[in-house]
Structure formats: C-alpha cells, structure tokens
CSV table of C-alpha atoms in Angstrom, one decimal:
chain,number,residue,atom,x,y,z
A,1,MET,CA,0.0,0.0,0.0
A,2,SER,CA,1.5,3.3,-1.1
A,3,MET,CA,1.0,6.0,1.4
A,4,SER,CA,2.0,9.7,1.1
A,5,GLU,CA,3.2,11.7,4.1
A,6,SER,CA,-0.2,13.5,4.1
A,7,ASP,CA,-2.1,10.2,4.1
A,8,GLU,CA,0.0,8.8,6.9
A,9,ARG,CA,-0.6,11.9,9.0
A,10,SER,CA,-4.3,11.7,8.3
A,11,LEU,CA,-4.5,8.1,9.4
A,12,LEU,CA,-2.4,8.7,12.5
A,13,LYS,CA,-4.7,11.6,13.4
A,14,SER,CA,-7.7,9.3,13.1
A,15,ILE,CA,-5.9,6.7,15.2
A,16,TYR,CA,-5.1,9.3,17.9
A,17,LEU,CA,-8.7,10.4,18.1
A,18,LEU,CA,-10.0,6.8,18.3
A,19,GLN,CA,-7.7,6.2,21.2
A,20,LEU,CA,-8.2,9.5,23.0
A,21,ARG,CA,-9.0,8.6,26.7
A,22,ARG,CA,-9.0,4.9,25.8
A,23,PRO,CA,-6.3,2.3,26.1
A,24,PHE,CA,-6.6,0.9,22.5
A,25,PHE,CA,-8.5,1.0,19.2
A,26,THR,CA,-9.6,-1.7,16.8
A,27,LYS,CA,-9.3,-2.2,13.0
A,28,THR,CA,-13.1,-2.1,12.7
A,29,GLU,CA,-13.2,1.3,14.4
A,30,LEU,CA,-10.5,2.5,12.1
A,31,MET,CA,-12.4,1.3,9.0
A,32,GLU,CA,-15.6,3.1,10.3
A,33,LYS,CA,-13.8,6.3,11.0
A,34,THR,CA,-11.7,6.5,7.8
A,35,GLY,CA,-13.8,4.7,5.2
A,36,LEU,CA,-10.9,2.3,4.3
A,37,ASP,CA,-11.9,-1.2,3.5
A,38,ALA,CA,-10.6,-4.2,5.5
A,39,GLN,CA,-7.6,-4.9,3.2
A,40,LYS,CA,-6.3,-1.3,3.2
A,41,SER,CA,-6.8,-0.9,6.9
A,42,GLU,CA,-4.9,-4.1,7.5
A,43,GLU,CA,-2.1,-3.0,5.2
A,44,ALA,CA,-1.9,0.4,6.9
A,45,LEU,CA,-1.8,-1.1,10.4
A,46,ARG,CA,0.9,-3.6,9.3
A,47,ARG,CA,2.9,-0.8,7.9
A,48,PHE,CA,2.6,1.2,11.1
A,49,THR,CA,3.4,-1.9,13.2
A,50,GLU,CA,6.5,-2.7,11.2
A,51,ARG,CA,7.7,0.9,11.7
A,52,ALA,CA,7.1,0.7,15.5
A,53,MET,CA,4.4,3.5,15.3
A,54,VAL,CA,1.6,1.2,16.4
A,55,GLU,CA,1.7,-1.9,18.5
A,56,ARG,CA,-0.7,-4.8,18.1
A,57,ARG,CA,-2.0,-6.0,21.5
A,58,ASN,CA,-4.0,-9.0,20.3
A,59,ALA,CA,-6.1,-10.2,17.3
A,60,ASP,CA,-7.9,-6.9,16.8
A,61,GLU,CA,-6.6,-4.4,19.4
A,62,TYR,CA,-3.9,-1.8,18.6
A,63,TYR,CA,-2.1,0.9,20.5
A,64,LEU,CA,-0.6,4.1,19.2
A,65,LEU,CA,3.1,4.3,20.2
A,66,ALA,CA,5.1,7.5,20.9
A,67,SER,CA,6.9,7.4,17.5
A,68,GLY,CA,3.5,7.4,15.8
A,69,ARG,CA,2.1,10.1,18.1
A,70,SER,CA,5.1,12.3,17.3
A,71,LYS,CA,4.1,12.6,13.7
A,72,ILE,CA,1.1,14.7,14.6
A,73,ARG,CA,0.9,18.0,16.5
A,74,ILE,CA,-1.9,18.2,19.1
A,75,VAL,CA,-3.4,21.4,20.3
A,76,LEU,CA,-5.5,21.6,23.5
A,77,VAL,CA,-7.8,24.5,24.3
A,78,GLY,CA,-10.5,24.7,27.1
A,79,GLY,CA,-13.4,26.7,28.2
A,80,VAL,CA,-17.1,26.8,29.3
A,81,TYR,CA,-18.7,27.4,25.9
A,82,ASP,CA,-22.1,28.0,27.6
A,83,VAL,CA,-23.5,30.2,24.9
A,84,LEU,CA,-21.7,29.6,21.6
A,85,HIS,CA,-21.0,32.6,19.5
A,86,LEU,CA,-18.8,33.8,16.6
A,87,GLY,CA,-16.0,34.8,19.0
A,88,HIS,CA,-15.7,31.2,20.0
A,89,LEU,CA,-15.5,30.0,16.4
A,90,ALA,CA,-12.8,32.6,15.7
A,91,VAL,CA,-10.7,31.6,18.7
A,92,LEU,CA,-11.0,27.9,17.9
A,93,ALA,CA,-10.1,28.5,14.3
A,94,GLU,CA,-7.0,30.3,15.4
A,95,ALA,CA,-6.1,27.6,17.9
A,96,LYS,CA,-6.3,25.0,15.1
A,97,THR,CA,-3.6,26.8,13.1
A,98,HIS,CA,-1.1,25.7,15.8
A,99,GLY,CA,-1.3,22.0,15.0
A,100,ASP,CA,-2.9,19.1,13.1
A,101,VAL,CA,-5.5,18.1,15.8
A,102,LEU,CA,-7.6,20.4,18.0
A,103,VAL,CA,-8.9,18.9,21.2
A,104,VAL,CA,-11.3,21.1,23.2
A,105,VAL,CA,-11.9,20.4,26.9
A,106,VAL,CA,-15.3,21.6,28.0
A,107,ALA,CA,-15.8,22.5,31.7
A,108,THR,CA,-18.2,20.3,33.6
A,109,ASP,CA,-21.3,21.8,35.3
A,110,VAL,CA,-19.6,21.4,38.7
A,111,THR,CA,-16.5,23.2,37.5
A,112,VAL,CA,-18.5,26.1,36.1
A,113,GLU,CA,-20.4,26.4,39.4
A,114,THR,CA,-17.2,26.3,41.4
A,115,LEU,CA,-15.4,28.9,39.3
A,116,LYS,CA,-18.2,31.2,38.4
A,117,GLY,CA,-20.6,30.7,41.3
A,118,ARG,CA,-23.5,29.8,39.1
A,119,ARG,CA,-24.8,26.9,37.0
A,120,PRO,CA,-24.3,27.2,33.3
A,121,VAL,CA,-27.3,27.9,31.0
A,122,PHE,CA,-26.8,24.6,29.1
A,123,PRO,CA,-25.8,21.3,30.6
A,124,GLU,CA,-22.3,19.9,30.1
A,125,GLU,CA,-23.1,17.2,27.5
A,126,ASP,CA,-25.1,19.7,25.4
A,127,ARG,CA,-22.2,22.2,25.5
A,128,ARG,CA,-19.7,19.4,24.6
A,129,ALA,CA,-21.8,18.1,21.7
A,130,LEU,CA,-22.2,21.6,20.3
A,131,VAL,CA,-18.5,22.3,20.5
A,132,ASP,CA,-17.7,18.9,19.0
A,133,SER,CA,-19.8,19.8,15.9
A,134,LEU,CA,-17.7,22.9,15.1
A,135,LYS,CA,-15.6,22.7,12.0
A,136,PRO,CA,-12.2,23.5,13.5
A,137,VAL,CA,-12.7,21.0,16.4
A,138,ASP,CA,-11.5,17.4,16.0
A,139,ALA,CA,-12.7,16.3,19.4
A,140,ALA,CA,-14.5,17.9,22.4
A,141,ILE,CA,-14.2,16.1,25.7
A,142,LEU,CA,-15.5,16.9,29.2
A,143,GLY,CA,-13.1,18.0,31.8
A,144,TYR,CA,-13.0,16.6,35.3
A,145,GLU,CA,-14.9,17.9,38.3
A,146,ASP,CA,-11.8,18.2,40.4
A,147,VAL,CA,-10.7,21.7,39.3
A,148,GLY,CA,-7.2,21.3,40.7
A,149,MET,CA,-6.1,17.8,39.7
A,150,GLY,CA,-8.4,17.9,36.7
A,151,TYR,CA,-6.1,20.1,34.7
A,152,GLU,CA,-3.2,17.7,35.2
A,153,GLN,CA,-5.4,14.7,34.3
A,154,VAL,CA,-6.6,16.3,31.0
A,155,ILE,CA,-3.0,17.1,30.0
A,156,GLU,CA,-2.1,13.4,30.7
A,157,ASP,CA,-5.1,12.2,28.7
A,158,VAL,CA,-4.6,14.4,25.7
A,159,LYS,CA,-0.8,14.7,25.7
A,160,PRO,CA,-0.8,18.0,23.7
A,161,ASN,CA,2.1,19.6,22.0
A,162,VAL,CA,0.5,23.0,22.4
A,163,ILE,CA,-1.9,24.4,25.0
A,164,ALA,CA,-3.7,27.5,23.5
A,165,LEU,CA,-5.2,29.9,26.1
A,166,GLY,CA,-7.6,32.7,25.6
A,167,TYR,CA,-6.5,36.3,26.1
A,168,ASP,CA,-8.6,36.5,29.3
A,169,GLN,CA,-7.6,33.1,30.8
A,170,ASP,CA,-4.9,34.6,33.1
A,171,SER,CA,-5.7,32.4,36.1
A,172,LEU,CA,-5.7,29.2,33.9
A,173,ALA,CA,-2.5,30.4,32.3
A,174,ARG,CA,-0.7,30.5,35.6
A,175,THR,CA,-2.0,27.1,36.6
A,176,ILE,CA,-1.1,25.5,33.3
A,177,THR,CA,2.4,27.1,33.3
A,178,GLU,CA,3.0,25.7,36.9
A,179,ILE,CA,2.0,22.2,35.8
A,180,VAL,CA,4.1,22.2,32.7
A,181,LYS,CA,7.2,23.5,34.7
A,182,LYS,CA,6.6,21.1,37.6
A,183,LYS,CA,6.4,18.1,35.4
A,184,ASN,CA,9.0,19.3,32.9
A,185,LEU,CA,6.7,18.8,30.0
A,186,LYS,CA,7.6,19.7,26.5
A,187,ILE,CA,4.5,21.7,25.8
A,188,ALA,CA,4.3,25.1,24.1
A,189,ILE,CA,1.9,27.5,25.7
A,190,VAL,CA,0.4,30.1,23.4
A,191,ARG,CA,-2.0,33.0,24.0
A,192,LEU,CA,-4.8,33.5,21.4
A,193,SER,CA,-5.9,36.8,20.0
A,194,LYS,CA,-8.4,39.0,21.7
A,195,PHE,CA,-11.5,39.0,19.7
A,196,ASP,CA,-13.2,42.2,18.6
A,197,LYS,CA,-15.9,42.9,21.1
A,198,GLU,CA,-17.6,45.2,18.7
A,199,LYS,CA,-17.9,42.3,16.3
A,200,TYR,CA,-18.3,39.4,18.7
A,201,LEU,CA,-20.3,39.6,21.9
A,202,SER,CA,-19.0,37.4,24.8
A,203,SER,CA,-21.0,34.7,26.3
A,204,SER,CA,-21.6,36.8,29.4
A,205,ALA,CA,-22.8,39.7,27.3
A,206,ILE,CA,-25.1,37.5,25.4
A,207,ARG,CA,-26.5,36.0,28.6
A,208,GLN,CA,-27.0,39.4,30.1
A,209,ARG,CA,-28.8,40.7,27.1
A,210,PHE,CA,-31.0,37.7,27.1
A,211,LEU,CA,-31.9,38.1,30.7
A,212,GLN,CA,-32.6,41.8,30.2
A,213,GLU,CA,-34.9,41.0,27.2
A,214,GLN,CA,-36.7,38.4,29.3
A,215,GLY,CA,-37.3,40.9,32.1
A,216,SER,CA,-38.6,43.7,29.8
C-alpha cells in the first residue's frame, strides 16, 4: 500500500482520536472512521506496526506508540462554551492553526459552578456536543470535576504539543504554566488573540442581554 506523508498523518490523526481517553483501538473502528476497506486498513496497520508506530495488543486491538504520536501535533484548548457565538469560532479556528488536531476540553457543570458561582445555562453534555460539531474541532471532551487535579489529568489524557489559552484566561495560564514546569513537559503555551468585542459579543454579554430582554 503506497502512502503519502499527508495520508500517513491523516491516518495517525484518526488513530489518535480513536484512542483518546482509551487504552486501544480496533481495526473495525479505524475502518468506520476513515472509510478504508478491510484490506487497506490491515495494510496500513501492518505498515505502522513494522515501523514501530503502532503496537498490536491481540487479534484486533492496537495501540498508538510514541513514535507514531510524534508525527502529529496536538493542540489543547479549554473553556465553558455556555452560549456559543462567533467569537468562540474565531478563537478555535486560530487555535487549530497551531497544529494538526484540535482537542477542546469543555468545563463540567460542577467546575463552572465552582469557578463562576452559578450553574451554566446549558448542561455539560449539550455544550460538549455543540463544540464537537464545530468545523475547527477534532474532538471535544468533558473536563474533570476536580478543578485542581483535573487540569493535570486532562493534559495526561490528551498529551498535547500545544496548549492554547484565551486572552482572558490569566488564572488558567498561571495554573497550566506551573503544571508544565513542575512536570518538565515539552508543551508550548500560546495565547490566542483578543476577539473584537464590537464584532463578537462574549457569552456573558449575550447571557446578560437575554436576561434583560426576558425581564422587559
């Protein structure tokens, strides 16, 4: 099976996403995700196994190895995403330019209440599903309810090359920087552009406007 560098990266990206927060993936899952038939999937997996990029655990379970993982660049970004708006889309599109795969961690309802002192308008699974449907996003996952250790666990799960932070995420930036330094992780931390508030209303502004209209 002839495979270009672009095709190889695309397949490794699919494999990474299949295995995100899981210990393994199967050939059947790879076929379903990529549209490859059984023969081409088997050939691709054999090629990756021979090059020590993927390890075969048993008859139909595979594991992405570090050498295969190193071929793709993962970007991690996080937020509440309670009321999606164009500003979110602009920020996520910018984050995607820093790598091949964009993983978004969506704050749980408990986390939102802990940090903001209120419950979100939309429940966590709704917010996650909506973010997951956005074009720049390759995967949206829920964070952990433990706000402190949760950040470390998400980084361990995703293993990003880049963590992209919003212009207003100063507290999170300090926490992430401390984790990266403490664990001596080779992760780049980038700050995303400040969106134009005249063009894009924030979630808080949209929520406030909605409440005002409801009360009028």
